[in-house]
Amino acid sequence: MGNSASTPTPSEPQSPPSAPANAISECPVKHKNTPSECPVKGEKPNISKYKNPNQYNVYSQKIDPKNNMPLKANQEMAPDQKIPLDTARVKSNIPKGGTDDDSWTYPSPQMFWNSLVRKGKVDDAEEQDMDTVVAIHNNMNENTWSQLLAWEKLHPVEEEGREPKLLHFLGRPHDLSPKARLKMLFGHPAPFDRHDWVVDRGGVEVRYVIDYYHNESGVSEDQTPRHLKDATSIRSINVDVRPAIDSVDSLLDRILRMPIEQMKNNTEYNPPPFLASKDMGTAPPFTKFREPKRPEVAATPFPALSTDEINEILRKIETECKAEKDNLALCTNEESCGAAAVALQRCSAKMICPSVVKEFDDLVKKMGTEKEGADSEGGVTEEDLTRSFNAMTGCLENFSLACFSAKDETEEGKA
């Protein structure tokens, strides 16, 4: 977990699940015309709490915990390694999806170093720094989870066992998120890393996008984290956590529910500023080998919207995109869910930026015609389609920012 310069190995096999802590006291056998009290004193129904049927390793691969757990982590010294490194691993406070009560386990300093060696990324790292690097890595993940939980609190847990758990995650250091691209248009440095985390929200899988930014102005104040949940010692890393706009629910979280909680000062969500300070850097020294690619972006600032205009657009999205929302809820595999998510994004963007969606539709149609046999020389390329799709998702990001702006102005008017 954490900085994609390393890929930790997963935790050891889980112990057998224990019985539910709080079983329901209602009688499991329904009787007509009898009191609701259970006739067998002291016995409780055997109702197990929810557990995701899937379990993943740190490579986002499904595993069978019964017979296909990953091999023991490599804790051997790497070739040409000068000094021995600690092999102790630390249990995180991040619950692991697909288990009853287990949590993810962080890599040891030796595992972290082995990962850097395997990927050819040791030029900017020193063995003696691994203890500190791992401590920062672990602390960064804990702070990321804390910010993610602030979003999850928008969806109260209604049943024991359905608390949010991290199901799987993926490092994507070279894939700029739509929000990162938009911030860069306004002069913000690129993030040095990106992660996508998939959370099991009691049976609903929710993807979160996390951008990690280096803040050079905070380096002089950095200290080694005192404990996993220490949120004040590392000042040079800014974490931007938000749900991906893969569903109407996530869209409403970003443009409506969270802004309302922020206005009421009723959330622990604390995103970094949208605009960068002058002394922000692009990446810390040990990650400079992963400078992200900067694709062309077809996006412009969104016009100011009133609260009434926002509500009208949201109403149209709810009614016009119902079929796409239902398809996303019913998809059964990664391919169909990906297609359903794109369809929902397209439908939502059509209510906001119809000209941008029309351009995307025209490119898709033209590319389809070319694949049927027409001459493709000088035609649509994958880069064209990607650029147009980025503009469409950028439209949704811009709309989200416009909603924040409208709510800020409304709150100022009430002051």
Short mmCIF file of C-alpha atoms in Angstrom, two decimals:
data_model
loop_
_atom_site.label_atom_id
_atom_site.label_comp_id
_atom_site.label_asym_id
_atom_site.label_seq_id
_atom_site.Cartn_x
_atom_site.Cartn_y
_atom_site.Cartn_z
CA MET A 1 0.00 0.00 0.00
CA GLY A 2 0.91 3.65 -0.33
CA ASN A 3 3.61 5.18 -2.51
CA SER A 4 3.70 3.18 -5.72
CA ALA A 5 7.48 3.06 -5.59
CA SER A 6 6.85 -0.12 -3.61
CA THR A 7 4.38 -2.90 -3.82
CA PRO A 8 3.97 -4.57 -0.45
CA THR A 9 3.12 -8.20 -0.09
CA PRO A 10 -0.18 -9.08 1.46
CA SER A 11 -0.93 -10.14 4.96
CA GLU A 12 -0.69 -13.73 6.10
CA PRO A 13 -3.67 -16.12 5.83
CA GLN A 14 -6.58 -15.19 8.00
CA SER A 15 -7.69 -17.06 11.10
CA PRO A 16 -11.10 -18.75 11.01
CA PRO A 17 -14.01 -16.34 11.38
CA SER A 18 -15.41 -15.94 14.86
CA ALA A 19 -19.05 -15.91 15.86
CA PRO A 20 -20.92 -12.60 15.56
CA ALA A 21 -20.39 -10.31 18.49
CA ASN A 22 -24.00 -9.16 18.73
CA ALA A 23 -26.46 -11.77 17.50
CA ILE A 24 -30.10 -10.79 17.11
CA SER A 25 -32.32 -11.79 20.03
CA GLU A 26 -35.49 -12.22 17.99
CA CYS A 27 -36.81 -15.79 17.69
CA PRO A 28 -35.79 -17.37 14.37
CA VAL A 29 -39.07 -19.32 14.08
CA LYS A 30 -42.16 -17.23 13.36
CA HIS A 31 -45.36 -18.31 15.16
CA LYS A 32 -48.93 -17.21 14.62
CA ASN A 33 -50.86 -15.71 17.51
CA THR A 34 -47.99 -16.12 19.95
CA PRO A 35 -45.95 -13.58 21.85
CA SER A 36 -42.86 -12.26 20.02
CA GLU A 37 -40.59 -13.59 22.78
CA CYS A 38 -38.44 -16.53 21.74
CA PRO A 39 -39.77 -19.77 23.36
CA VAL A 40 -36.27 -21.19 23.83
CA LYS A 41 -34.61 -19.15 26.53
CA GLY A 42 -31.01 -18.10 26.07
CA GLU A 43 -30.70 -19.29 22.43
CA LYS A 44 -30.05 -16.86 19.61
CA PRO A 45 -30.28 -17.36 15.88
CA ASN A 46 -27.08 -18.11 14.03
CA ILE A 47 -27.00 -15.07 11.73
CA SER A 48 -23.56 -14.27 10.35
CA LYS A 49 -22.67 -10.71 9.50
CA TYR A 50 -21.92 -9.58 5.97
CA LYS A 51 -18.55 -10.39 4.40
CA ASN A 52 -17.54 -9.65 0.83
CA PRO A 53 -17.20 -12.98 -1.05
CA ASN A 54 -14.03 -11.78 -2.78
CA GLN A 55 -10.57 -11.23 -1.35
CA TYR A 56 -7.66 -9.54 -3.13
CA ASN A 57 -3.90 -9.40 -2.80
CA VAL A 58 -1.85 -6.21 -3.10
CA TYR A 59 -1.69 -6.66 -6.88
CA SER A 60 -5.51 -6.29 -7.09
CA GLN A 61 -5.79 -9.96 -8.08
CA LYS A 62 -8.61 -12.09 -6.69
CA ILE A 63 -7.36 -14.87 -4.45
CA ASP A 64 -8.86 -17.94 -2.85
CA PRO A 65 -8.09 -17.68 0.88
CA LYS A 66 -8.63 -21.44 1.25
CA ASN A 67 -5.98 -22.69 -1.13
CA ASN A 68 -4.37 -19.87 -3.11
CA MET A 69 -2.96 -17.40 -0.62
CA PRO A 70 0.17 -15.65 -1.94
CA LEU A 71 3.56 -17.05 -1.10
CA LYS A 72 5.51 -15.80 1.89
CA ALA A 73 6.94 -12.33 1.35
CA ASN A 74 10.55 -11.98 0.19
CA GLN A 75 12.49 -10.82 3.25
CA GLU A 76 15.94 -11.82 1.98
CA MET A 77 18.67 -9.23 1.44
CA ALA A 78 18.87 -7.98 -2.13
CA PRO A 79 22.00 -8.43 -4.27
CA ASP A 80 24.66 -5.79 -3.48
CA GLN A 81 22.72 -4.68 -0.40
CA LYS A 82 25.21 -3.14 2.04
CA ILE A 83 23.41 -3.29 5.37
CA PRO A 84 20.67 -5.56 6.79
CA LEU A 85 17.22 -4.01 7.06
CA ASP A 86 14.41 -4.60 9.50
CA THR A 87 11.99 -7.38 8.45
CA ALA A 88 9.25 -6.56 10.97
CA ARG A 89 5.85 -5.68 9.48
CA VAL A 90 3.22 -3.42 10.97
CA LYS A 91 -0.52 -4.09 10.94
CA SER A 92 -2.48 -1.15 9.57
CA ASN A 93 -5.72 0.27 10.90
CA ILE A 94 -7.31 -0.21 7.45
CA PRO A 95 -9.84 -3.08 7.50
CA LYS A 96 -9.41 -5.61 4.71
CA GLY A 97 -12.38 -6.44 2.50
CA GLY A 98 -13.28 -10.11 2.20
CA THR A 99 -12.24 -10.84 5.80
CA ASP A 100 -14.13 -10.73 9.08
CA ASP A 101 -11.90 -8.56 11.23
CA ASP A 102 -8.44 -8.55 9.65
CA SER A 103 -6.60 -5.46 8.39
CA TRP A 104 -4.01 -4.86 5.69
CA THR A 105 -0.35 -5.35 6.63
CA TYR A 106 2.35 -2.88 5.64
CA PRO A 107 5.67 -3.94 4.05
CA SER A 108 8.82 -4.16 6.12
CA PRO A 109 11.81 -1.91 5.31
CA GLN A 110 13.49 -4.96 3.73
CA MET A 111 10.44 -5.64 1.52
CA PHE A 112 10.27 -1.97 0.53
CA TRP A 113 13.95 -2.01 -0.50
CA ASN A 114 13.51 -5.27 -2.42
CA SER A 115 10.64 -3.70 -4.33
CA LEU A 116 12.78 -0.70 -5.29
CA VAL A 117 15.57 -3.03 -6.44
CA ARG A 118 13.15 -5.17 -8.47
CA LYS A 119 11.82 -2.09 -10.25
CA GLY A 120 15.25 -0.52 -10.80
CA LYS A 121 14.41 2.50 -8.66
CA VAL A 122 17.22 2.61 -6.11
CA ASP A 123 19.23 5.44 -7.65
CA ASP A 124 17.49 8.06 -5.48
CA ALA A 125 17.15 5.95 -2.33
CA GLU A 126 19.49 4.99 0.49
CA GLU A 127 19.22 1.77 2.49
CA GLN A 128 19.66 3.55 5.79
CA ASP A 129 16.61 5.72 5.00
CA MET A 130 14.21 2.80 4.66
CA ASP A 131 12.92 2.88 8.23
CA THR A 132 11.92 6.53 7.82
CA VAL A 133 10.57 6.05 4.30
CA VAL A 134 8.39 3.13 5.42
CA ALA A 135 7.15 5.09 8.44
CA ILE A 136 6.11 7.95 6.12
CA HIS A 137 4.58 5.48 3.64
CA ASN A 138 2.48 3.86 6.37
CA ASN A 139 1.46 7.17 7.89
CA MET A 140 0.42 8.50 4.47
CA ASN A 141 -1.87 5.52 3.94
CA GLU A 142 -3.44 5.94 7.37
CA ASN A 143 -4.14 9.61 6.68
CA THR A 144 -5.58 8.66 3.28
CA TRP A 145 -7.95 6.19 4.95
CA SER A 146 -8.95 8.81 7.51
CA GLN A 147 -9.91 11.25 4.74
CA LEU A 148 -11.73 8.49 2.87
CA LEU A 149 -13.77 7.68 5.98
CA ALA A 150 -14.92 11.30 6.08
CA TRP A 151 -16.63 10.63 2.73
CA GLU A 152 -17.97 7.28 3.91
CA LYS A 153 -19.68 8.99 6.86
CA LEU A 154 -22.07 10.45 4.28
CA HIS A 155 -23.48 6.90 4.13
CA PRO A 156 -24.27 5.68 7.67
CA VAL A 157 -23.76 1.98 8.37
CA GLU A 158 -27.15 0.32 8.87
CA GLU A 159 -26.05 -3.20 9.78
CA GLU A 160 -23.18 -4.73 11.71
CA GLY A 161 -20.42 -6.01 9.46
CA ARG A 162 -21.18 -3.58 6.64
CA GLU A 163 -18.66 -0.99 7.75
CA PRO A 164 -16.44 0.24 4.87
CA LYS A 165 -13.39 -1.91 4.14
CA LEU A 166 -10.59 -1.54 1.61
CA LEU A 167 -11.13 -4.31 -0.95
CA HIS A 168 -8.26 -3.65 -3.36
CA PHE A 169 -6.14 -0.81 -4.71
CA LEU A 170 -3.95 0.12 -7.65
CA GLY A 171 -1.03 2.53 -8.02
CA ARG A 172 -1.35 4.66 -11.18
CA PRO A 173 1.57 7.14 -10.99
CA HIS A 174 1.53 7.91 -14.72
CA ASP A 175 -2.24 8.41 -15.09
CA LEU A 176 -3.31 11.92 -14.25
CA SER A 177 -6.81 12.17 -12.83
CA PRO A 178 -9.25 14.67 -14.39
CA LYS A 179 -9.02 16.87 -11.29
CA ALA A 180 -5.20 16.82 -11.40
CA ARG A 181 -5.26 17.87 -15.07
CA LEU A 182 -7.69 20.67 -14.24
CA LYS A 183 -5.52 21.91 -11.35
CA MET A 184 -2.49 21.90 -13.65
CA LEU A 185 -4.35 24.21 -16.06
CA PHE A 186 -4.39 26.72 -13.21
CA GLY A 187 -0.66 26.34 -12.57
CA HIS A 188 -0.70 23.62 -9.89
CA PRO A 189 2.23 21.15 -9.96
CA ALA A 190 1.46 17.60 -11.02
CA PRO A 191 0.91 14.98 -8.29
CA PHE A 192 3.87 12.68 -7.69
CA ASP A 193 1.58 9.67 -7.32
CA ARG A 194 -1.99 8.51 -7.82
CA HIS A 195 -3.87 5.59 -6.32
CA ASP A 196 -7.29 4.14 -7.00
CA TRP A 197 -8.79 2.44 -3.93
CA VAL A 198 -11.91 0.28 -4.16
CA VAL A 199 -13.92 0.23 -0.94
CA ASP A 200 -16.53 -2.37 -0.05
CA ARG A 201 -19.41 -0.31 1.36
CA GLY A 202 -21.44 -3.17 2.78
CA GLY A 203 -21.86 -4.88 -0.59
CA VAL A 204 -21.42 -1.85 -2.87
CA GLU A 205 -17.99 -1.35 -4.39
CA VAL A 206 -17.00 2.33 -4.49
CA ARG A 207 -13.86 3.56 -6.24
CA TYR A 208 -11.88 6.44 -4.75
CA VAL A 209 -9.24 8.49 -6.57
CA ILE A 210 -6.31 9.74 -4.50
CA ASP A 211 -3.71 12.24 -5.70
CA TYR A 212 -0.52 12.77 -3.69
CA TYR A 213 1.22 16.15 -4.00
CA HIS A 214 4.63 17.21 -2.75
CA ASN A 215 4.64 20.51 -0.87
CA GLU A 216 8.21 21.80 -0.72
CA SER A 217 7.22 24.53 1.72
CA GLY A 218 6.50 21.90 4.38
CA VAL A 219 9.78 19.95 4.12
CA SER A 220 11.55 21.96 6.81
CA GLU A 221 8.75 21.11 9.26
CA ASP A 222 8.67 17.37 8.53
CA GLN A 223 9.31 14.96 11.38
CA THR A 224 9.29 11.18 11.50
CA PRO A 225 5.69 10.15 12.31
CA ARG A 226 5.32 9.28 15.99
CA HIS A 227 2.59 6.72 15.30
CA LEU A 228 0.45 5.47 12.42
CA LYS A 229 -2.33 8.01 12.86
CA ASP A 230 -0.04 11.00 13.39
CA ALA A 231 -1.60 13.60 11.08
CA THR A 232 0.72 16.52 11.87
CA SER A 233 4.34 15.36 11.52
CA ILE A 234 4.47 15.14 7.71
CA ARG A 235 3.80 18.58 6.20
CA SER A 236 5.36 18.00 2.78
CA ILE A 237 2.72 15.58 1.42
CA ASN A 238 -0.78 16.75 0.56
CA VAL A 239 -3.42 14.07 0.02
CA ASP A 240 -6.48 14.71 -2.16
CA VAL A 241 -9.11 11.98 -1.66
CA ARG A 242 -12.53 11.84 -3.35
CA PRO A 243 -14.92 9.26 -4.79
CA ALA A 244 -14.60 8.69 -8.52
CA ILE A 245 -17.60 9.88 -10.49
CA ASP A 246 -18.64 6.34 -11.39
CA SER A 247 -22.23 6.66 -10.14
CA VAL A 248 -24.91 9.24 -9.52
CA ASP A 249 -24.46 8.61 -5.80
CA SER A 250 -20.77 9.54 -5.95
CA LEU A 251 -21.58 12.58 -8.07
CA LEU A 252 -24.10 13.74 -5.43
CA ASP A 253 -21.50 13.12 -2.71
CA ARG A 254 -19.08 15.46 -4.43
CA ILE A 255 -21.33 18.26 -5.59
CA LEU A 256 -24.02 18.25 -2.92
CA ARG A 257 -23.61 16.17 0.24
CA MET A 258 -19.99 16.95 1.11
CA PRO A 259 -20.26 20.69 0.35
CA ILE A 260 -23.27 20.86 2.68
CA GLU A 261 -21.33 19.09 5.45
CA GLN A 262 -18.43 21.46 4.90
CA MET A 263 -20.70 24.49 5.14
CA LYS A 264 -22.08 23.13 8.41
CA ASN A 265 -18.49 22.49 9.61
CA ASN A 266 -19.63 18.93 10.24
CA THR A 267 -16.90 16.87 8.57
CA GLU A 268 -13.25 15.94 9.07
CA TYR A 269 -12.65 16.05 5.30
CA ASN A 270 -9.77 18.45 4.70
CA PRO A 271 -8.72 18.62 1.02
CA PRO A 272 -5.61 20.54 -0.08
CA PRO A 273 -6.13 23.97 -1.70
CA PHE A 274 -7.16 23.95 -5.35
CA LEU A 275 -4.55 26.59 -6.23
CA ALA A 276 -0.90 25.94 -5.38
CA SER A 277 1.34 28.16 -3.33
CA LYS A 278 4.41 29.52 -5.12
CA ASP A 279 6.85 27.32 -3.23
CA MET A 280 5.18 23.96 -3.89
CA GLY A 281 7.42 21.41 -5.62
CA THR A 282 6.57 18.74 -8.16
CA ALA A 283 7.88 15.65 -6.36
CA PRO A 284 10.02 14.60 -3.40
CA PRO A 285 13.59 13.49 -4.28
CA PHE A 286 12.96 9.73 -4.02
CA THR A 287 10.06 9.88 -6.50
CA LYS A 288 11.53 12.13 -9.19
CA PHE A 289 11.92 9.11 -11.50
CA ARG A 290 8.11 8.94 -11.77
CA GLU A 291 7.34 12.32 -13.26
CA PRO A 292 3.77 11.94 -14.62
CA LYS A 293 2.96 12.35 -18.27
CA ARG A 294 1.09 15.56 -19.07
CA PRO A 295 -1.43 14.93 -21.85
CA GLU A 296 -3.17 17.69 -23.71
CA VAL A 297 -6.35 18.76 -21.98
CA ALA A 298 -9.42 20.17 -23.66
CA ALA A 299 -11.08 21.83 -20.70
CA THR A 300 -12.12 25.34 -19.73
CA PRO A 301 -13.31 26.87 -16.46
CA PHE A 302 -17.02 26.28 -15.85
CA PRO A 303 -19.35 29.30 -15.70
CA ALA A 304 -20.72 30.34 -12.32
CA LEU A 305 -24.00 28.62 -11.39
CA SER A 306 -26.74 29.60 -9.00
CA THR A 307 -28.18 27.13 -6.50
CA ASP A 308 -31.38 26.92 -8.57
CA GLU A 309 -29.39 26.08 -11.71
CA ILE A 310 -27.47 23.40 -9.85
CA ASN A 311 -30.67 21.83 -8.53
CA GLU A 312 -32.20 21.83 -12.02
CA ILE A 313 -29.18 20.07 -13.51
CA LEU A 314 -29.20 17.48 -10.72
CA ARG A 315 -32.91 16.87 -11.29
CA LYS A 316 -32.27 16.27 -14.99
CA ILE A 317 -29.41 13.87 -14.22
CA GLU A 318 -31.60 11.89 -11.81
CA THR A 319 -34.44 11.53 -14.33
CA GLU A 320 -32.60 11.33 -17.66
CA CYS A 321 -29.80 9.01 -16.47
CA LYS A 322 -31.88 6.54 -14.47
CA ALA A 323 -31.32 3.69 -16.95
CA GLU A 324 -27.53 4.21 -16.90
CA LYS A 325 -27.56 4.32 -13.10
CA ASP A 326 -29.55 1.06 -12.96
CA ASN A 327 -27.18 -0.63 -15.44
CA LEU A 328 -24.20 0.31 -13.29
CA ALA A 329 -25.90 -1.12 -10.21
CA LEU A 330 -26.63 -4.42 -12.02
CA CYS A 331 -23.30 -4.97 -13.83
CA THR A 332 -21.57 -8.25 -12.97
CA ASN A 333 -17.96 -8.03 -14.19
CA GLU A 334 -15.17 -5.51 -14.70
CA GLU A 335 -15.83 -5.07 -18.42
CA SER A 336 -19.57 -4.47 -18.12
CA CYS A 337 -19.12 -2.23 -15.06
CA GLY A 338 -16.50 -0.17 -16.89
CA ALA A 339 -18.83 0.30 -19.86
CA ALA A 340 -21.72 1.17 -17.55
CA ALA A 341 -19.59 3.72 -15.69
CA VAL A 342 -18.59 5.44 -18.96
CA ALA A 343 -22.24 5.48 -20.07
CA LEU A 344 -23.28 7.13 -16.80
CA GLN A 345 -20.48 9.69 -17.06
CA ARG A 346 -21.53 10.45 -20.63
CA CYS A 347 -25.19 10.85 -19.69
CA SER A 348 -24.38 13.11 -16.73
CA ALA A 349 -22.01 15.24 -18.81
CA LYS A 350 -24.67 15.55 -21.52
CA MET A 351 -26.85 17.45 -19.05
CA ILE A 352 -23.97 19.81 -18.29
CA CYS A 353 -21.74 20.10 -21.39
CA PRO A 354 -23.76 18.81 -24.37
CA SER A 355 -21.28 20.08 -26.97
CA VAL A 356 -18.40 18.20 -25.31
CA VAL A 357 -20.44 14.98 -25.29
CA LYS A 358 -21.43 15.48 -28.94
CA GLU A 359 -17.78 15.69 -29.93
CA PHE A 360 -17.08 12.48 -27.99
CA ASP A 361 -20.06 10.71 -29.63
CA ASP A 362 -18.96 11.85 -33.10
CA LEU A 363 -15.46 10.46 -32.54
CA VAL A 364 -16.81 7.13 -31.29
CA LYS A 365 -19.13 6.89 -34.30
CA LYS A 366 -16.37 7.82 -36.74
CA MET A 367 -13.97 5.31 -35.19
CA GLY A 368 -16.64 2.61 -35.48
CA THR A 369 -17.12 3.42 -39.18
CA GLU A 370 -13.38 3.21 -39.81
CA LYS A 371 -13.16 -0.19 -38.14
CA GLU A 372 -15.84 -1.47 -40.52
CA GLY A 373 -13.46 -1.07 -43.44
CA ALA A 374 -13.19 2.57 -44.38
CA ASP A 375 -9.77 4.10 -44.95
CA SER A 376 -8.47 5.08 -41.50
CA GLU A 377 -5.55 7.21 -42.72
CA GLY A 378 -5.87 10.61 -41.08
CA GLY A 379 -8.87 9.36 -39.12
CA VAL A 380 -9.64 9.05 -35.41
CA THR A 381 -6.81 7.85 -33.18
CA GLU A 382 -6.88 6.44 -29.67
CA GLU A 383 -5.24 9.68 -28.55
CA ASP A 384 -8.13 11.68 -30.06
CA LEU A 385 -10.67 9.55 -28.25
CA THR A 386 -8.77 9.72 -24.95
CA ARG A 387 -8.47 13.50 -25.22
CA SER A 388 -12.20 13.82 -25.88
CA PHE A 389 -13.09 11.49 -22.99
CA ASN A 390 -10.80 13.50 -20.69
CA ALA A 391 -12.67 16.64 -21.73
CA MET A 392 -15.96 14.95 -20.86
CA THR A 393 -14.80 13.85 -17.41
CA GLY A 394 -13.18 17.26 -16.99
CA CYS A 395 -16.63 18.77 -17.58
CA LEU A 396 -17.92 16.82 -14.57
CA GLU A 397 -14.95 17.97 -12.49
CA ASN A 398 -15.59 21.59 -13.50
CA PHE A 399 -19.26 21.25 -12.62
CA SER A 400 -18.25 19.91 -9.21
CA LEU A 401 -16.03 22.96 -8.63
CA ALA A 402 -18.80 25.28 -9.81
CA CYS A 403 -21.14 23.69 -7.28
CA PHE A 404 -18.62 24.29 -4.50
CA SER A 405 -18.32 27.92 -5.62
CA ALA A 406 -22.09 28.43 -5.69
CA LYS A 407 -22.48 27.01 -2.19
CA ASP A 408 -19.64 29.19 -0.89
CA GLU A 409 -21.35 32.30 -2.30
CA THR A 410 -24.68 31.23 -0.78
CA GLU A 411 -23.06 30.81 2.61
CA GLU A 412 -21.37 34.24 2.33
CA GLY A 413 -24.75 35.80 1.53
CA LYS A 414 -26.19 34.36 4.73
CA ALA A 415 -23.34 35.70 6.85
#
